[in-house]
Every structure is written in C-alpha cells, then in structure tokens.
Amino acid sequence: MLEDKDLELAEQEQELPPEIEEKKRRGALKTGYTTGTTATAATKGALYALIEKPVEQVTVSLPKGRTAMLRIAWTRIDSGKATCAAIKDGGDDPDATHGAEICSTVSFSDNTGQIIVDGGKGVGRVTKPGLGLEIGRAAINPTPKKMLEQAVREVANDQLRKHGVNVVISVPKGEEIAKKTDNPRLGILGGISILGTTGIVLPYSTASFAASIRQSLDVAIAMGADTVALTTGGRSEDFAKGLFKLPDHCFVQMGDFAGYSIKQCANKKLRKAVIAGFVGKLTKMAMGVKQTHVAGSHVDMEFMARLAAECKALPKLVQEIRGANTARHVSEIVTKNNLVGYFDLVCKKVHEQMSEHARGQLEIEVVMFDFDGKVTGRYPV
C-alpha cells in the first residue's frame, strides 16, 4: 500500500513520454522482473545443472504465491560447482540494470542443512548503516535472500540432509552499472544491489523512486544526521554541496517528489530540511504543487505576475511577466529589471507550502540557484 497521498497522486498522474503514455492507455506496458527474481532464476538453473542436468528455463516462486518462468542464458559446470546466468528484463521500465547478466554459482559444503548466500564480483557491499543490512555484507535484500533460499529448498532439499549449499551471486558489469544508481551515495560499494519486494517490476512505477528517497533518509539518520538537503537533481545538488558543508550522505535527490520527501523528513523526525532547486520547480512548489512533474502541473504565469505585484513592480513589468513563456523567461525578465526581493518571495511561498505540508514538524530552508550556481533567492533570508 502507498504510504502517502502525494505518492498516490504521482502514480496516477505521472507525465510519461508520448509513446509510453499510448502503451499505458492500451494496457500494453510490459512488466519485468527484479534483480532478485533474476538471481533466483540463475540459482535454480545452477542447482539443476549441479544435481541433475542443465535446463533452458526455470520457474521461480515469487512472493505472495505467484510464479514466473525465466530463461537461462548459459550454464557452466566446473570442479564441483555450477554457474548459470539469467538476463535482467526490466520490461518497459527504464532501469540501469535492464539487460544485465546476473550469475549464480552454487556448490555443496560440509555445513549440513545450511544455506549460505553471498555476493561476488559486481554485487555491492554495505559500508553504511541505515539500510537494514549488516555492514560488510553483500547488498542482497531480505526478500531476494528468502527467494534464493526457497529456490535451494525446492531443488536441493534432499541434498540438504547431507550437505550445505553455498550460493554466490555475481554481476559481471555490476560495478559499472552501479555508477548509474544511488548505491555509491548510500554506501553500497563495488556493484549493484539485489533487490525486489514483489519480484516483478511495474513499468514507470514511482514506488522505486520513493523507496530510494526513504532509503537515503534512513542512511542519513543512521549516520547521525539531523539535517538533509533535498535537491531537484544532480546539478542543484552540486550547487548545494558548494553552499552547505554537509556530509555526502545528507544530500538526497528528491526529483519531482517534493511533498513526499518533506513528509518523510517530518515522519522520520529530522530536525531540518533544505530545499534547493531552480526557478521552475520551486515556483511549482510555491503554487502548492507537491509532485512537480504530474500532468497539468505547469507554471502559472498569472501566479508569477501576482508575486511581481507583491514586490511593487510597475504595472508594465507585471504585464510582461504575465506574458512570459516559461519560469526561466520570468527569471530573465526579473533579473533584467532588477526586481528586488522577487526570488526571495518565491522561496518564502515554497517555505509556507512545505511547512504546512510538514504540519510544522520540520525546520525548512529554501534556496534558489540560477543556472550558473549563484544563489538568487533564499528563505529565511
């Protein structure tokens, strides 16, 4: 179940590329499988190869009683070990791990009845607290680990009466792929994570992004932070890092999920959140838009013109802003005419909206950058 109405709104009204929107309208978006499901398929294939014979496909048991059939890409048997690979298929969801080769090497041990699951090359190692995983262990989340253990019992239950089973998951290009994910920021080093709570990837679901935000906040809290900087993207994060001397784990890219992120900060009892971004998305927040990329959440030029009037702008300037094309165009007009206090006022409106959303349980600071990284607006000043 979704934790917050903001996230539910985002799921319902997410603005997608036209070709994806058309597929969604026709109900033709293709679901995919998580890294956890893919690793489980490779494990099951390797077990069949070790105990019986190599197979071309396997049926994987998913959480909540569902199953999935996945193909085995290749099998190798060598010196009492068997290794299989399965290819991660994310369906129509844009994901850094789509197409990745996920391998599993299985072998027997003398530890009767024990199933030991570990990560090899390309699977990250946990170096920071707050992830629900032991520091130093492979980044294989609890649900995939249970799926892997279940796969062992389904295929090798008889062998477990005499032996133990070792399972090592590896991702040949995992270290390279991980650079495109949040893993380095979260302190997961050396590769990707083996993830998934349902086993299935829903195309263009906001749930995974929301989970990443929650996870980032949990790491910051576990590292002792009481303040985080929420940025709208990588560029605003770079500028914020130059302004606020906070550890890297305190910087959280919230993307378009402003309301959701602020609510999470309040729920997790953080003391302060800095919101940092550019004029476009901050103006949407000032208007009361909590999810800044939903369909219909366009910047209202009438709203921006009213702010100019509050700053005592001459009627001619107010009218010029009313006829502007974009928020960035407004910022150029404001700068050219040296309208004092305008950007600070936008930040103040953001502060009011987000403070109300947090029900006053969170100290908030708002900073606006221009596209060269200069601070143009701030509240409190």
Short mmCIF file of C-alpha atoms in Angstrom, two decimals:
data_model
loop_
_atom_site.label_atom_id
_atom_site.label_comp_id
_atom_site.label_asym_id
_atom_site.label_seq_id
_atom_site.Cartn_x
_atom_site.Cartn_y
_atom_site.Cartn_z
CA MET A 1 0.00 0.00 0.00
CA LEU A 2 1.25 3.50 -0.80
CA GLU A 3 2.37 5.41 2.25
CA ASP A 4 1.34 8.88 1.22
CA LYS A 5 -1.32 10.62 -0.86
CA ASP A 6 1.42 12.56 -2.66
CA LEU A 7 2.92 9.31 -3.91
CA GLU A 8 -0.51 8.01 -4.90
CA LEU A 9 -1.11 11.20 -6.88
CA ALA A 10 2.25 10.80 -8.55
CA GLU A 11 1.41 7.24 -9.57
CA GLN A 12 -1.91 8.33 -11.05
CA GLU A 13 -0.81 11.49 -12.83
CA GLN A 14 2.79 10.87 -13.78
CA GLU A 15 3.59 12.59 -17.08
CA LEU A 16 5.15 9.99 -19.38
CA PRO A 17 6.78 10.09 -22.82
CA PRO A 18 4.07 10.02 -25.55
CA GLU A 19 4.88 6.51 -26.77
CA ILE A 20 4.79 5.16 -23.21
CA GLU A 21 1.57 7.06 -22.47
CA GLU A 22 -0.02 5.39 -25.51
CA LYS A 23 1.11 1.95 -24.36
CA LYS A 24 -0.23 2.68 -20.89
CA ARG A 25 -3.57 3.78 -22.35
CA ARG A 26 -3.82 0.50 -24.26
CA GLY A 27 -2.74 -1.51 -21.23
CA ALA A 28 0.25 -2.72 -23.20
CA LEU A 29 3.13 -1.77 -20.90
CA LYS A 30 5.35 -4.78 -20.37
CA THR A 31 6.20 -5.74 -16.79
CA GLY A 32 9.66 -7.00 -15.94
CA TYR A 33 11.50 -8.88 -13.22
CA THR A 34 13.65 -7.61 -10.38
CA THR A 35 17.32 -8.37 -9.89
CA GLY A 36 16.19 -10.64 -7.05
CA THR A 37 13.96 -12.71 -9.35
CA THR A 38 16.69 -12.88 -11.99
CA ALA A 39 19.29 -14.01 -9.45
CA THR A 40 16.86 -16.65 -8.18
CA ALA A 41 16.33 -17.98 -11.71
CA ALA A 42 20.10 -18.25 -12.21
CA THR A 43 20.42 -20.03 -8.87
CA LYS A 44 17.72 -22.51 -9.66
CA GLY A 45 19.29 -23.23 -13.06
CA ALA A 46 22.70 -23.76 -11.46
CA LEU A 47 21.23 -26.17 -8.91
CA TYR A 48 19.56 -28.25 -11.62
CA ALA A 49 22.85 -28.33 -13.52
CA LEU A 50 24.77 -29.45 -10.42
CA ILE A 51 22.27 -32.09 -9.25
CA GLU A 52 20.50 -33.27 -12.40
CA LYS A 53 21.24 -31.68 -15.80
CA PRO A 54 21.35 -28.20 -17.36
CA VAL A 55 18.00 -26.63 -18.24
CA GLU A 56 16.96 -23.87 -20.62
CA GLN A 57 14.33 -22.26 -18.36
CA VAL A 58 13.13 -22.38 -14.77
CA THR A 59 10.00 -21.49 -12.82
CA VAL A 60 10.70 -19.12 -9.95
CA SER A 61 8.47 -18.77 -6.89
CA LEU A 62 7.66 -15.10 -6.26
CA PRO A 63 6.38 -13.55 -3.04
CA LYS A 64 2.63 -13.80 -2.40
CA GLY A 65 2.28 -17.14 -4.14
CA ARG A 66 2.97 -16.06 -7.72
CA THR A 67 5.42 -17.72 -10.12
CA ALA A 68 7.42 -16.64 -13.16
CA MET A 69 9.23 -18.54 -15.90
CA LEU A 70 12.65 -17.19 -16.89
CA ARG A 71 15.18 -18.36 -19.44
CA ILE A 72 18.72 -19.45 -18.57
CA ALA A 73 21.28 -17.68 -20.77
CA TRP A 74 24.17 -20.09 -20.24
CA THR A 75 25.45 -22.80 -17.91
CA ARG A 76 28.97 -23.80 -16.87
CA ILE A 77 29.93 -26.77 -14.66
CA ASP A 78 33.43 -26.86 -13.22
CA SER A 79 35.14 -28.62 -10.28
CA GLY A 80 32.06 -29.36 -8.21
CA LYS A 81 30.47 -26.01 -8.94
CA ALA A 82 27.78 -24.95 -11.38
CA THR A 83 27.22 -21.42 -12.66
CA CYS A 84 24.21 -20.14 -14.58
CA ALA A 85 23.33 -16.71 -15.91
CA ALA A 86 19.96 -15.08 -16.48
CA ILE A 87 19.40 -11.70 -18.17
CA LYS A 88 17.62 -8.99 -16.19
CA ASP A 89 14.50 -7.94 -18.10
CA GLY A 90 13.00 -4.72 -16.77
CA GLY A 91 10.13 -4.76 -19.28
CA ASP A 92 9.17 -1.25 -20.36
CA ASP A 93 10.62 0.31 -17.22
CA PRO A 94 13.75 2.43 -17.77
CA ASP A 95 16.27 0.90 -15.38
CA ALA A 96 20.06 0.84 -15.20
CA THR A 97 20.08 -2.92 -14.62
CA HIS A 98 17.94 -3.79 -17.67
CA GLY A 99 19.84 -6.28 -19.81
CA ALA A 100 22.42 -7.04 -17.11
CA GLU A 101 23.80 -10.56 -16.89
CA ILE A 102 23.17 -11.89 -13.38
CA CYS A 103 25.04 -15.06 -12.46
CA SER A 104 24.77 -17.59 -9.66
CA THR A 105 27.43 -20.10 -8.67
CA VAL A 106 26.29 -22.96 -6.42
CA SER A 107 28.28 -25.64 -4.63
CA PHE A 108 27.91 -28.05 -1.74
CA SER A 109 29.60 -27.59 1.64
CA ASP A 110 30.15 -29.68 4.77
CA ASN A 111 27.75 -27.47 6.78
CA THR A 112 24.81 -29.86 6.77
CA GLY A 113 21.47 -28.16 6.22
CA GLN A 114 22.91 -24.64 5.94
CA ILE A 115 22.21 -22.33 3.02
CA ILE A 116 24.78 -19.54 2.73
CA VAL A 117 24.04 -16.72 0.29
CA ASP A 118 26.76 -14.21 -0.60
CA GLY A 119 27.67 -11.73 -3.29
CA GLY A 120 30.62 -11.95 -5.63
CA LYS A 121 32.01 -9.64 -8.30
CA GLY A 122 29.65 -6.83 -9.23
CA VAL A 123 27.37 -7.14 -6.19
CA GLY A 124 27.85 -4.20 -3.83
CA ARG A 125 29.00 -4.37 -0.21
CA VAL A 126 27.31 -2.38 2.54
CA THR A 127 29.55 0.24 4.19
CA LYS A 128 26.99 2.48 5.93
CA PRO A 129 24.19 1.86 8.44
CA GLY A 130 20.51 2.53 7.85
CA LEU A 131 19.88 0.04 5.04
CA GLY A 132 18.60 -2.82 7.16
CA LEU A 133 21.66 -4.85 6.12
CA GLU A 134 24.76 -5.70 8.11
CA ILE A 135 27.80 -3.57 7.32
CA GLY A 136 30.33 -5.57 5.32
CA ARG A 137 27.73 -7.95 3.89
CA ALA A 138 26.63 -8.20 0.28
CA ALA A 139 23.77 -5.90 -0.73
CA ILE A 140 21.24 -8.69 -1.15
CA ASN A 141 17.97 -7.51 0.38
CA PRO A 142 15.84 -9.71 2.67
CA THR A 143 13.12 -10.66 0.16
CA PRO A 144 15.53 -11.77 -2.59
CA LYS A 145 17.54 -13.68 0.02
CA LYS A 146 14.41 -15.56 1.06
CA MET A 147 13.63 -16.27 -2.61
CA LEU A 148 17.14 -17.65 -3.12
CA GLU A 149 16.86 -19.86 -0.03
CA GLN A 150 13.46 -21.11 -1.16
CA ALA A 151 14.89 -21.97 -4.58
CA VAL A 152 17.59 -24.06 -2.89
CA ARG A 153 14.98 -25.95 -0.86
CA GLU A 154 12.80 -26.55 -3.90
CA VAL A 155 15.63 -28.13 -5.91
CA ALA A 156 18.12 -29.43 -3.34
CA ASN A 157 16.05 -30.34 -0.29
CA ASP A 158 17.30 -33.96 -0.31
CA GLN A 159 20.93 -32.81 -0.54
CA LEU A 160 20.47 -30.52 2.47
CA ARG A 161 20.12 -33.63 4.65
CA LYS A 162 23.78 -34.40 3.94
CA HIS A 163 25.34 -31.12 2.83
CA GLY A 164 25.11 -27.39 2.98
CA VAL A 165 24.63 -25.24 -0.11
CA ASN A 166 26.64 -22.13 -0.95
CA VAL A 167 25.17 -19.58 -3.36
CA VAL A 168 27.27 -16.72 -4.74
CA ILE A 169 25.54 -14.08 -6.87
CA SER A 170 27.69 -12.07 -9.26
CA VAL A 171 27.07 -9.41 -11.92
CA PRO A 172 29.97 -9.12 -14.39
CA LYS A 173 29.24 -5.46 -15.24
CA GLY A 174 27.76 -4.63 -11.84
CA GLU A 175 30.42 -2.15 -10.76
CA GLU A 176 29.96 -0.14 -13.95
CA ILE A 177 26.14 -0.27 -13.72
CA ALA A 178 26.20 0.81 -10.07
CA LYS A 179 27.64 4.20 -11.06
CA LYS A 180 24.27 4.97 -12.65
CA THR A 181 22.41 4.19 -9.41
CA ASP A 182 22.21 5.64 -5.89
CA ASN A 183 24.42 2.86 -4.47
CA PRO A 184 27.62 4.92 -4.07
CA ARG A 185 25.66 7.63 -2.24
CA LEU A 186 24.10 5.03 0.05
CA GLY A 187 27.45 3.49 0.87
CA ILE A 188 26.95 0.35 -1.22
CA LEU A 189 30.28 -0.04 -2.96
CA GLY A 190 31.59 -2.30 -5.69
CA GLY A 191 28.40 -3.13 -7.53
CA ILE A 192 24.63 -3.20 -7.72
CA SER A 193 22.11 -4.37 -5.14
CA ILE A 194 19.98 -7.49 -5.48
CA LEU A 195 16.54 -6.04 -4.87
CA GLY A 196 12.80 -6.62 -5.09
CA THR A 197 9.87 -6.95 -2.73
CA THR A 198 7.36 -8.47 -5.15
CA GLY A 199 9.71 -9.98 -7.71
CA ILE A 200 8.06 -8.00 -10.50
CA VAL A 201 8.96 -4.59 -11.95
CA LEU A 202 5.98 -2.38 -12.74
CA PRO A 203 6.80 -0.03 -15.65
CA TYR A 204 7.22 3.63 -14.72
CA SER A 205 6.24 2.97 -11.13
CA THR A 206 7.11 5.80 -8.76
CA ALA A 207 7.34 3.32 -5.89
CA SER A 208 11.01 2.51 -6.57
CA PHE A 209 11.96 6.21 -6.62
CA ALA A 210 10.05 6.78 -3.39
CA ALA A 211 11.81 3.80 -1.82
CA SER A 212 15.15 5.31 -2.84
CA ILE A 213 14.23 8.58 -1.10
CA ARG A 214 13.24 6.76 2.09
CA GLN A 215 16.41 4.68 1.98
CA SER A 216 18.59 7.76 1.53
CA LEU A 217 16.94 9.43 4.52
CA ASP A 218 17.37 6.30 6.62
CA VAL A 219 21.10 6.21 5.84
CA ALA A 220 21.49 9.89 6.76
CA ILE A 221 19.70 9.33 10.07
CA ALA A 222 21.70 6.19 10.85
CA MET A 223 24.89 8.20 10.25
CA GLY A 224 23.75 10.67 12.91
CA ALA A 225 22.45 13.46 10.68
CA ASP A 226 19.57 15.71 11.75
CA THR A 227 19.66 17.87 8.59
CA VAL A 228 19.30 16.90 4.94
CA ALA A 229 19.45 18.84 1.69
CA LEU A 230 16.70 17.88 -0.74
CA THR A 231 17.59 18.75 -4.31
CA THR A 232 15.64 18.51 -7.54
CA GLY A 233 18.50 16.86 -9.44
CA GLY A 234 22.23 16.38 -9.87
CA ARG A 235 23.00 19.95 -10.91
CA SER A 236 21.19 21.56 -8.00
CA GLU A 237 22.86 19.01 -5.70
CA ASP A 238 26.30 20.07 -6.95
CA PHE A 239 25.46 23.71 -6.27
CA ALA A 240 24.01 22.86 -2.84
CA LYS A 241 27.17 20.97 -1.90
CA GLY A 242 29.14 24.15 -2.54
CA LEU A 243 26.83 26.10 -0.23
CA PHE A 244 26.15 23.69 2.62
CA LYS A 245 29.04 21.91 4.30
CA LEU A 246 27.22 18.68 4.97
CA PRO A 247 28.46 15.09 4.53
CA ASP A 248 27.60 13.46 1.20
CA HIS A 249 25.01 11.18 2.80
CA CYS A 250 22.96 14.24 3.78
CA PHE A 251 22.24 15.16 0.15
CA VAL A 252 19.11 13.49 -1.19
CA GLN A 253 17.86 13.90 -4.75
CA MET A 254 14.08 14.15 -4.39
CA GLY A 255 13.45 14.75 -8.10
CA ASP A 256 9.82 15.77 -8.51
CA PHE A 257 8.70 14.30 -5.18
CA ALA A 258 8.87 17.44 -3.06
CA GLY A 259 5.79 16.88 -0.94
CA TYR A 260 6.53 13.21 -0.41
CA SER A 261 10.12 13.92 0.63
CA ILE A 262 9.17 16.66 3.08
CA LYS A 263 6.50 14.43 4.64
CA GLN A 264 9.06 11.64 5.02
CA CYS A 265 11.53 14.03 6.67
CA ALA A 266 8.87 15.05 9.17
CA ASN A 267 7.75 11.46 9.81
CA LYS A 268 11.34 10.36 10.42
CA LYS A 269 11.83 13.17 12.97
CA LEU A 270 14.60 15.01 11.18
CA ARG A 271 15.24 18.47 12.55
CA LYS A 272 15.76 20.37 9.31
CA ALA A 273 15.42 20.02 5.54
CA VAL A 274 16.93 22.35 2.96
CA ILE A 275 15.06 22.50 -0.34
CA ALA A 276 17.36 23.54 -3.19
CA GLY A 277 16.49 23.97 -6.86
CA PHE A 278 15.89 26.25 -9.80
CA VAL A 279 13.11 28.70 -10.55
CA GLY A 280 10.80 26.34 -12.47
CA LYS A 281 10.26 23.61 -9.92
CA LEU A 282 10.47 25.96 -6.96
CA THR A 283 7.71 28.07 -8.49
CA LYS A 284 5.52 24.97 -8.83
CA MET A 285 6.14 24.21 -5.15
CA ALA A 286 5.30 27.82 -4.31
CA MET A 287 1.99 27.32 -6.13
CA GLY A 288 1.25 24.35 -3.86
CA VAL A 289 2.15 21.58 -6.32
CA LYS A 290 3.61 18.72 -4.28
CA GLN A 291 4.59 16.48 -7.20
CA THR A 292 6.20 18.75 -9.75
CA HIS A 293 6.05 16.52 -12.83
CA VAL A 294 2.44 15.37 -12.81
CA ALA A 295 0.32 16.12 -15.83
CA GLY A 296 -1.09 19.62 -15.70
CA SER A 297 1.40 20.96 -13.14
CA HIS A 298 2.57 23.77 -15.42
CA VAL A 299 3.90 27.04 -14.06
CA ASP A 300 1.09 29.60 -13.79
CA MET A 301 2.25 32.94 -15.25
CA GLU A 302 -0.61 34.69 -13.50
CA PHE A 303 0.79 33.43 -10.18
CA MET A 304 4.25 34.71 -11.09
CA ALA A 305 2.78 38.07 -12.11
CA ARG A 306 1.00 38.37 -8.75
CA LEU A 307 4.30 37.80 -6.96
CA ALA A 308 5.79 40.62 -9.01
CA ALA A 309 2.94 42.89 -7.93
CA GLU A 310 3.64 41.97 -4.28
CA CYS A 311 7.21 43.17 -4.90
CA LYS A 312 5.82 46.56 -6.02
CA ALA A 313 6.66 46.02 -9.68
CA LEU A 314 5.30 48.60 -12.10
CA PRO A 315 2.14 47.50 -13.98
CA LYS A 316 4.08 47.28 -17.25
CA LEU A 317 6.54 44.79 -15.71
CA VAL A 318 3.72 42.77 -14.18
CA GLN A 319 2.11 42.54 -17.60
CA GLU A 320 5.38 41.48 -19.21
CA ILE A 321 5.75 38.66 -16.68
CA ARG A 322 2.14 37.63 -17.27
CA GLY A 323 3.00 37.14 -20.94
CA ALA A 324 6.24 35.21 -20.36
CA ASN A 325 6.77 31.76 -21.88
CA THR A 326 8.43 29.91 -19.02
CA ALA A 327 9.56 30.34 -15.44
CA ARG A 328 13.10 30.75 -16.73
CA HIS A 329 11.86 33.53 -19.02
CA VAL A 330 10.33 35.21 -15.96
CA SER A 331 13.64 34.95 -14.12
CA GLU A 332 15.38 36.68 -17.04
CA ILE A 333 12.78 39.49 -17.01
CA VAL A 334 13.07 39.89 -13.22
CA THR A 335 16.87 39.97 -13.37
CA LYS A 336 16.95 42.41 -16.28
CA ASN A 337 14.62 44.79 -14.43
CA ASN A 338 16.36 44.31 -11.06
CA LEU A 339 13.09 43.49 -9.27
CA VAL A 340 14.34 43.28 -5.70
CA GLY A 341 13.02 40.51 -3.46
CA TYR A 342 11.21 38.51 -6.16
CA PHE A 343 13.17 35.27 -5.87
CA ASP A 344 13.21 35.50 -2.08
CA LEU A 345 9.41 35.76 -2.22
CA VAL A 346 9.18 32.60 -4.34
CA CYS A 347 11.30 30.82 -1.73
CA LYS A 348 9.08 32.18 1.04
CA LYS A 349 5.98 30.78 -0.69
CA VAL A 350 7.71 27.39 -1.02
CA HIS A 351 8.54 27.56 2.68
CA GLU A 352 4.91 28.27 3.56
CA GLN A 353 3.57 25.43 1.41
CA MET A 354 6.05 22.83 2.58
CA SER A 355 5.90 23.87 6.25
CA GLU A 356 2.15 23.40 6.14
CA HIS A 357 2.63 20.04 4.45
CA ALA A 358 5.03 19.00 7.24
CA ARG A 359 2.49 20.26 9.78
CA GLY A 360 5.12 22.48 11.35
CA GLN A 361 7.14 19.47 12.50
CA LEU A 362 10.21 20.30 10.44
CA GLU A 363 12.52 23.29 10.12
CA ILE A 364 12.72 24.20 6.43
CA GLU A 365 15.08 26.40 4.45
CA VAL A 366 14.61 27.11 0.75
CA VAL A 367 17.38 28.12 -1.66
CA MET A 368 17.05 29.05 -5.34
CA PHE A 369 20.01 28.90 -7.72
CA ASP A 370 20.39 30.43 -11.14
CA PHE A 371 21.80 28.15 -13.84
CA ASP A 372 25.36 29.20 -13.05
CA GLY A 373 25.03 28.21 -9.41
CA LYS A 374 24.57 31.68 -7.94
CA VAL A 375 22.07 31.98 -5.08
CA THR A 376 19.24 34.20 -6.34
CA GLY A 377 16.66 33.58 -3.63
CA ARG A 378 16.56 32.28 -0.07
CA TYR A 379 14.13 31.95 2.80
CA PRO A 380 14.59 32.52 5.66
CA VAL A 381 16.97 35.22 4.41
#
